[in-house]
Short mmCIF file of C-alpha atoms in Angstrom, two decimals:
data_model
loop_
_atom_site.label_atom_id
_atom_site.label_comp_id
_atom_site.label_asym_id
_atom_site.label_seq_id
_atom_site.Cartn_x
_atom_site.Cartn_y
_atom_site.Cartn_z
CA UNK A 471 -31.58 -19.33 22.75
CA UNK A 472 -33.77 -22.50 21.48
CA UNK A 473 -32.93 -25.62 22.24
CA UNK A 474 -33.28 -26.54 18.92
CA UNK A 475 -30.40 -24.18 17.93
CA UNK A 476 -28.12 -25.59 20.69
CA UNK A 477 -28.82 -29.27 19.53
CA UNK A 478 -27.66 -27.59 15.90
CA UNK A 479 -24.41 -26.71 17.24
CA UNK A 480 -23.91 -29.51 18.56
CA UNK A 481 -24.55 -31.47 15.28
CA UNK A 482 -21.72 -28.83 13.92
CA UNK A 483 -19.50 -29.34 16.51
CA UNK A 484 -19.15 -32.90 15.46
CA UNK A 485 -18.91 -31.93 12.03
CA UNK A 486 -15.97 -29.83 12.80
CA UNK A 487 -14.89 -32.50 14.84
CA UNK A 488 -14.20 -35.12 11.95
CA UNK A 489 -13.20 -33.01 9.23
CA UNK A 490 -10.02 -31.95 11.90
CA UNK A 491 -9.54 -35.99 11.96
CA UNK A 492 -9.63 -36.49 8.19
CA UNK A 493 -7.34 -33.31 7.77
CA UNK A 494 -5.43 -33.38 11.12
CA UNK A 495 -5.77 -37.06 11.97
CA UNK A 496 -6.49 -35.56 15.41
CA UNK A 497 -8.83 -39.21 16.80
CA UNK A 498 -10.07 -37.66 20.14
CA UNK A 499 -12.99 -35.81 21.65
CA UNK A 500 -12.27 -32.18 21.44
CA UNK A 501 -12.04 -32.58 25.48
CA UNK A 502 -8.72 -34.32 25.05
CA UNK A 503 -7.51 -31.96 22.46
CA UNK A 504 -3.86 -30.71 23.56
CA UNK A 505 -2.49 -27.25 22.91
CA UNK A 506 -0.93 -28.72 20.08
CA UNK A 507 -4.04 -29.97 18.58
CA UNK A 508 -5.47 -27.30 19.28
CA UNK A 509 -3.00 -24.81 17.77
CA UNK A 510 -2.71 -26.72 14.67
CA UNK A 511 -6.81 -26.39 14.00
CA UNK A 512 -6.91 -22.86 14.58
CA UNK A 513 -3.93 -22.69 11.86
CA UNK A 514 -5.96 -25.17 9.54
CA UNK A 515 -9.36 -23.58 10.51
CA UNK A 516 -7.05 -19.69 9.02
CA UNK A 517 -6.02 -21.77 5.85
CA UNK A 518 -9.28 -22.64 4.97
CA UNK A 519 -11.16 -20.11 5.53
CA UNK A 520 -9.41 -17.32 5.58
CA UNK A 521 -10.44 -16.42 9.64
CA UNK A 522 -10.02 -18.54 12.73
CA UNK A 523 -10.97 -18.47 16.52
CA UNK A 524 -9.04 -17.82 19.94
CA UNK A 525 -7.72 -20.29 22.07
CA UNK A 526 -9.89 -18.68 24.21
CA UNK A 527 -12.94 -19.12 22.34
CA UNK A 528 -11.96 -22.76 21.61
CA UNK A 529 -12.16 -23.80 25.66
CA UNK A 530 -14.93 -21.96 25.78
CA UNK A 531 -17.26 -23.42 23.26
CA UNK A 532 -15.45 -26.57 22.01
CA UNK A 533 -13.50 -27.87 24.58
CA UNK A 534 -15.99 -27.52 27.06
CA UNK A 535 -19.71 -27.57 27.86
CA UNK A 536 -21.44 -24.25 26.76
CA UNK A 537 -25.16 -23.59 26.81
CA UNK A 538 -24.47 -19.99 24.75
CA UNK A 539 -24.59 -20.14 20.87
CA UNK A 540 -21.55 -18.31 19.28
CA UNK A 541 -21.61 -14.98 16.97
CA UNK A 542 -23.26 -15.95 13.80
CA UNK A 543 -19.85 -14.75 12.16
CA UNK A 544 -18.18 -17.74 13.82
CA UNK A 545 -20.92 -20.31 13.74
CA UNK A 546 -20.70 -19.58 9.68
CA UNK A 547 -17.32 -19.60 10.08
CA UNK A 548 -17.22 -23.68 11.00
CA UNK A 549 -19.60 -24.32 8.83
CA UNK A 550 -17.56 -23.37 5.86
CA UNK A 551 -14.96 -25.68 7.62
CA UNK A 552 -17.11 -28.38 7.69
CA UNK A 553 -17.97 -28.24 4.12
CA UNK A 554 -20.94 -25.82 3.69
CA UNK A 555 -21.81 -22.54 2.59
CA UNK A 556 -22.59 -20.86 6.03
CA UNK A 557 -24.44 -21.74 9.24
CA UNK A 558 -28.36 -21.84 7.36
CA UNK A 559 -26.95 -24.28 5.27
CA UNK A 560 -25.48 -26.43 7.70
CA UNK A 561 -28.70 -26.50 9.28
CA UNK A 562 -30.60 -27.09 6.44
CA UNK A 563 -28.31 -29.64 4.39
CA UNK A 564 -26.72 -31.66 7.29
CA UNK A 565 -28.42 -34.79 8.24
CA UNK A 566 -30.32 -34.95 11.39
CA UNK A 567 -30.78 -37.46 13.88
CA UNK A 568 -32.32 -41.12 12.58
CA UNK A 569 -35.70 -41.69 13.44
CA UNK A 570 -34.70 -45.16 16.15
CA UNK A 571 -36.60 -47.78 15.09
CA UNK A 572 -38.36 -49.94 17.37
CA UNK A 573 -36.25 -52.32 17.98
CA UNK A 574 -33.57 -49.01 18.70
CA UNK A 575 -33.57 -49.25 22.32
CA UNK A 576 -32.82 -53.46 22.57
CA UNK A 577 -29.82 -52.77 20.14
CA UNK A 578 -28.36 -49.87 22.16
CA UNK A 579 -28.98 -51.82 25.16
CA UNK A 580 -27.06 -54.52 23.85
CA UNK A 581 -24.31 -52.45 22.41
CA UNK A 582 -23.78 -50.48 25.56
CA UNK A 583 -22.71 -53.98 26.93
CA UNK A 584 -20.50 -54.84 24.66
CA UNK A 585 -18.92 -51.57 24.53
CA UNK A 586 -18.59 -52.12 27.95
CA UNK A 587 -17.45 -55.33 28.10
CA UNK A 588 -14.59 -54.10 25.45
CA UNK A 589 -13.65 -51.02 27.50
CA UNK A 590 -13.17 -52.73 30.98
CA UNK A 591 -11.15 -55.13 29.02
CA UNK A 592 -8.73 -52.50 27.31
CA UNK A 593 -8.49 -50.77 30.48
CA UNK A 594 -7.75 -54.00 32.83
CA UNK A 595 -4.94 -54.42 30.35
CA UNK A 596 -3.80 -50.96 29.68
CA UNK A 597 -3.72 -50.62 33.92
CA UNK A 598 -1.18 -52.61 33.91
CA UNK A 599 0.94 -52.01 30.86
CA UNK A 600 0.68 -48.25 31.22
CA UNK A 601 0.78 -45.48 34.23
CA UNK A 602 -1.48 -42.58 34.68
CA UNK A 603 0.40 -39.52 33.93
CA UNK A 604 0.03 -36.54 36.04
CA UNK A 605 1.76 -33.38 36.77
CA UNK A 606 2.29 -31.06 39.20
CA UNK A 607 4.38 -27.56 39.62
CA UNK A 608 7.92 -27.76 40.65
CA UNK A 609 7.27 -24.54 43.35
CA UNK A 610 4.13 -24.72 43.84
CA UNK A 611 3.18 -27.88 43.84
CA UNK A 612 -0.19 -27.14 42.28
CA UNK A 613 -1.59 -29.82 39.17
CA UNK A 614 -0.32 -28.94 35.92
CA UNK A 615 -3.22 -28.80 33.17
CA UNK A 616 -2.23 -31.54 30.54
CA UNK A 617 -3.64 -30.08 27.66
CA UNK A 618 -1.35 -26.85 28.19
CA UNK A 619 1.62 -29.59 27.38
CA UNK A 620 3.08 -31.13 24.47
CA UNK A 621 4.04 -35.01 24.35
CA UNK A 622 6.65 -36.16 21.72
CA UNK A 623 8.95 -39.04 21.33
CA UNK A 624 12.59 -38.36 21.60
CA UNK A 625 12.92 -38.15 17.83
CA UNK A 626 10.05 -35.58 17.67
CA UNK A 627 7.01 -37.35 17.16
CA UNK A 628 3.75 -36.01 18.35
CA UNK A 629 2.59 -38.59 20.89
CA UNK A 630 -1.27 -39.01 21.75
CA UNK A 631 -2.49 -38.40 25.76
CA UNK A 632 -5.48 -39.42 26.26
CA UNK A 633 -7.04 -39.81 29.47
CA UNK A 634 -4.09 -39.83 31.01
CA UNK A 635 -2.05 -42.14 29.15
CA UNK A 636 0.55 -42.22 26.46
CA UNK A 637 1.92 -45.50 24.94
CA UNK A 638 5.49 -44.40 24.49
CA UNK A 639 8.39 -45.98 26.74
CA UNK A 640 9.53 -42.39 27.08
CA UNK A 641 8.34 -39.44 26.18
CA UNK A 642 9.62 -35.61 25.84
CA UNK A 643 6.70 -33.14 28.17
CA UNK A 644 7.02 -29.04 27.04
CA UNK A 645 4.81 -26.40 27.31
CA UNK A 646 4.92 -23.04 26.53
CA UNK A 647 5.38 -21.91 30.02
CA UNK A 648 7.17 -24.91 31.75
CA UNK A 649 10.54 -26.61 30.55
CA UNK A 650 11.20 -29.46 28.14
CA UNK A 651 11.86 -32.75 30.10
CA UNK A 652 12.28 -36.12 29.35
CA UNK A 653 10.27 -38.51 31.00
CA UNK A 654 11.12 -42.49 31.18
CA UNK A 655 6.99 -44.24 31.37
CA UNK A 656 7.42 -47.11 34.28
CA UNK A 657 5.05 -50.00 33.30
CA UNK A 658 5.06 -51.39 37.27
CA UNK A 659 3.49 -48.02 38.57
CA UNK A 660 -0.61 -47.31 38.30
CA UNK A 661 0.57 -43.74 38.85
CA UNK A 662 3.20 -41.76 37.59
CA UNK A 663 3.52 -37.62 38.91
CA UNK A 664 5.61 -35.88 37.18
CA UNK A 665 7.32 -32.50 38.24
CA UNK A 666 7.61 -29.76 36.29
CA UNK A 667 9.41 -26.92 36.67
CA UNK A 668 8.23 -23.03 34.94
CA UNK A 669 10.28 -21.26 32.08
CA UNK A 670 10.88 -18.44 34.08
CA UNK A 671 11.92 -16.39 31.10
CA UNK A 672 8.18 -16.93 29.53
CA UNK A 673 6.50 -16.23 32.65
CA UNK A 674 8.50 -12.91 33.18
CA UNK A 675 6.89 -12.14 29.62
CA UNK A 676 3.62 -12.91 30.49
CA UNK A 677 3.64 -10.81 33.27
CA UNK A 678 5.23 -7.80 31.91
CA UNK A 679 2.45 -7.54 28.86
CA UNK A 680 -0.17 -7.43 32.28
CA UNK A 681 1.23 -5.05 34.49
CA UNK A 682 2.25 -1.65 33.96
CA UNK A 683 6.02 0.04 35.30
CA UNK A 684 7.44 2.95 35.83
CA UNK A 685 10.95 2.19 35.89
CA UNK A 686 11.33 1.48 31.95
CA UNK A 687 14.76 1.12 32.04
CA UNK A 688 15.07 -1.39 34.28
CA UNK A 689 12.44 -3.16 32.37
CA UNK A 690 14.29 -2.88 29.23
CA UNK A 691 17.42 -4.02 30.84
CA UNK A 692 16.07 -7.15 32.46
CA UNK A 693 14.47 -7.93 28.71
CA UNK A 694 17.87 -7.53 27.03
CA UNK A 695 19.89 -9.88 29.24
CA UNK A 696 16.96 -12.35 28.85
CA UNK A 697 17.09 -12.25 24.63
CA UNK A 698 19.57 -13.41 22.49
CA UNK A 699 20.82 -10.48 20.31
CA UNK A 700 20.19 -12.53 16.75
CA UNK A 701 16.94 -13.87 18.08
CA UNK A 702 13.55 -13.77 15.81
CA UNK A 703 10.25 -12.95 17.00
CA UNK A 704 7.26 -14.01 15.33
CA UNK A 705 3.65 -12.47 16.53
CA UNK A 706 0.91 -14.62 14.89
CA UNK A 707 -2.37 -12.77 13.90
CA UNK A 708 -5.43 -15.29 13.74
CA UNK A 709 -7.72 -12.34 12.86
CA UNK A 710 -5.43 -11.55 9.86
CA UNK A 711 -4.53 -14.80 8.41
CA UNK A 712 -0.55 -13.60 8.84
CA UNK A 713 2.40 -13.28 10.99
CA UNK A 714 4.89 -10.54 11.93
CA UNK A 715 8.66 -11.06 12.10
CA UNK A 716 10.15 -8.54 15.25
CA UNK A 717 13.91 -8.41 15.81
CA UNK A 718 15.13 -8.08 19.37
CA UNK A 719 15.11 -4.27 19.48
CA UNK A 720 11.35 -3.82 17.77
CA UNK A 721 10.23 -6.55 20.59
CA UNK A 722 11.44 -4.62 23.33
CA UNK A 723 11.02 -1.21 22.16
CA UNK A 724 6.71 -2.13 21.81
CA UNK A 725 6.63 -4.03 25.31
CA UNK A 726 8.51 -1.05 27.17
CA UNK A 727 6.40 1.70 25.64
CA UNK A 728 4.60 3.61 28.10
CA UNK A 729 1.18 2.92 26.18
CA UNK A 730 2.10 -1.25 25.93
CA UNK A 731 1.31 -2.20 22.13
CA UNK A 732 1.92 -5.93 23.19
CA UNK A 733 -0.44 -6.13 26.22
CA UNK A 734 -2.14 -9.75 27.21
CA UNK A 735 1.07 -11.98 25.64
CA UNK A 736 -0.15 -15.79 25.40
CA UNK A 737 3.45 -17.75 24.52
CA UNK A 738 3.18 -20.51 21.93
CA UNK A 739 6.76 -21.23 21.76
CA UNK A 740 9.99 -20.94 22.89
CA UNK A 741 13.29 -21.89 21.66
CA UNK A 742 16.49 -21.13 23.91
CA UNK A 743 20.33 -20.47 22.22
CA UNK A 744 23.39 -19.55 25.35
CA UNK A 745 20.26 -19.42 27.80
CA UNK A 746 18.68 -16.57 26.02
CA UNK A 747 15.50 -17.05 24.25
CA UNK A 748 16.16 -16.88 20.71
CA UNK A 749 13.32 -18.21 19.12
CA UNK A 750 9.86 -16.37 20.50
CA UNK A 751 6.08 -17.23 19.28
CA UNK A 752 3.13 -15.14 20.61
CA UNK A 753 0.03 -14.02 19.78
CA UNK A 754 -1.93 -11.46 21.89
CA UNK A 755 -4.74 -12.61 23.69
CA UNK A 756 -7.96 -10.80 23.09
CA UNK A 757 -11.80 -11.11 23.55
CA UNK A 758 -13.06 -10.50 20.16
CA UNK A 759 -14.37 -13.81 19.82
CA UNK A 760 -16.30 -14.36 23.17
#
């Protein structure tokens, strides 16, 4: 693939980039997009345009460094985000690069120093205010990926991280496959680890939509002491704009079949009533959009 047509997508991906802040208010590089952010996109990106993309797909081309040009379904598919009619006419109507003028060099010379200048500033000051936030696994003591977490205030706020800081006195860390916990941000300390231990209940589902069993009944068993019996089970469909509503019975009934209909479970939320889970939110992981 061209050059040229990589440089393109890179001139979309920052188009795509600031229509999420002016509909999302979502102010960061998609780097330091969270699973949140990134969650509520891919249900903005389905609103608009009827179609959206993978988590998957979104680490892979978005979030990080890519030298491979998407399907032309999905490269038309941000364009019409963005605001035009498909990919040809993003590359055609959107604005290139301006021609530097002479003096272009000098001025960015000088404005790197500034910029500079401002950022050691903010970060002398923030250094001192506010902790680096990191997190590691209660068993295993491996790092914990901060974009797979959530940050909120204690009344439910969506707080920002970025780059390892949140300015929040406290703040409320979840993810779909570790526990909620409250954590109190102590201005004295450069660094601040915080330990996190796994929703066992999510990770048992994760595993049994990958593996396969013989003993269904004990499968089924295990999954009906771990439900609530009035819980609701929602299985979103990116690829069909929608979302299915499964009762506790339907759930278990397509995760114990001997062909699994629910294979490759990716958790998106879970809400917990007696110790049971009794609100569930999954899609199914696939590779359509690689």
């Amino acid at each position: 693939m061209s050059e040229e047509y990589i440089q393109h997508f890179e001139r979309l991906k920052e188009a795509v980039r600031n229509k999420a802040e002016e509909r999302l208010s979502i102010r960061k590089e998609f780097a330091d997009w969270s699973v949140a952010d990134i969650q509520d996109f891919r249900v903005d990106l389905e609103a608009c345009c009827k179609s959206s993309v993978s988590e998957k797909w979104f680490y892979t081309h978005l979030k990080n460094t890519n030298d491979k040009l998407p399907r032309i379904d999905v490269l038309n598919l941000l364009s019409e985000y963005a605001g035009f009619k498909n990919w040809d006419a993003f590359i055609f109507e959107a604005p290139a690069e301006v021609k530097r003028s002479r003096f272009g060099p000098w001025l960015a010379v000088f404005g790197g120093v500034i910029a500079a200048a401002i950022g050691v500033s903010m970060w002398l000051g923030n250094r001192d205010s506010t902790p680096v936030l990191t997190f590691i696994d209660a068993y295993t003591q491996e790092p914990v990926d901060a974009n797979s977490l959530t940050f909120t205030s204690t009344v439910g706020k969506r707080l920002q991280y970025s780059k390892g800081r949140i300015e929040a006195d406290s703040v409320v860390v979840d993810g779909a496959y570790y526990k909620e916990k409250k954590v109190g941000i102590v201005s004295n300390k450069d660094t601040l680890t915080v330990t996190l231990f796994p929703d066992d209940y999510a990770l048992m589902l994760n595993f049994f939509s990958r593996s396969i069993t013989e003993d269904f009944e004990k499968r089924r068993a295990q999954l009906l002491s771990a439900i609530h019996p009035d819980a609701k089970i929602f299985q979103s469909h990116p690829e069909l704009s929608g979302i299915e509503l499964l009762n506790r019975e339907e759930f278990i009934y397509r995760l114990t079949l001997p062909i699994n209909q629910l294979r490759n479970l990716d958790i998106q939320d879970i809400v917990y009533k007696d110790e049971k889970i009794y609100r569930l939110r999954f899609t199914q992981n696939t590779d359509e959009d690689e």
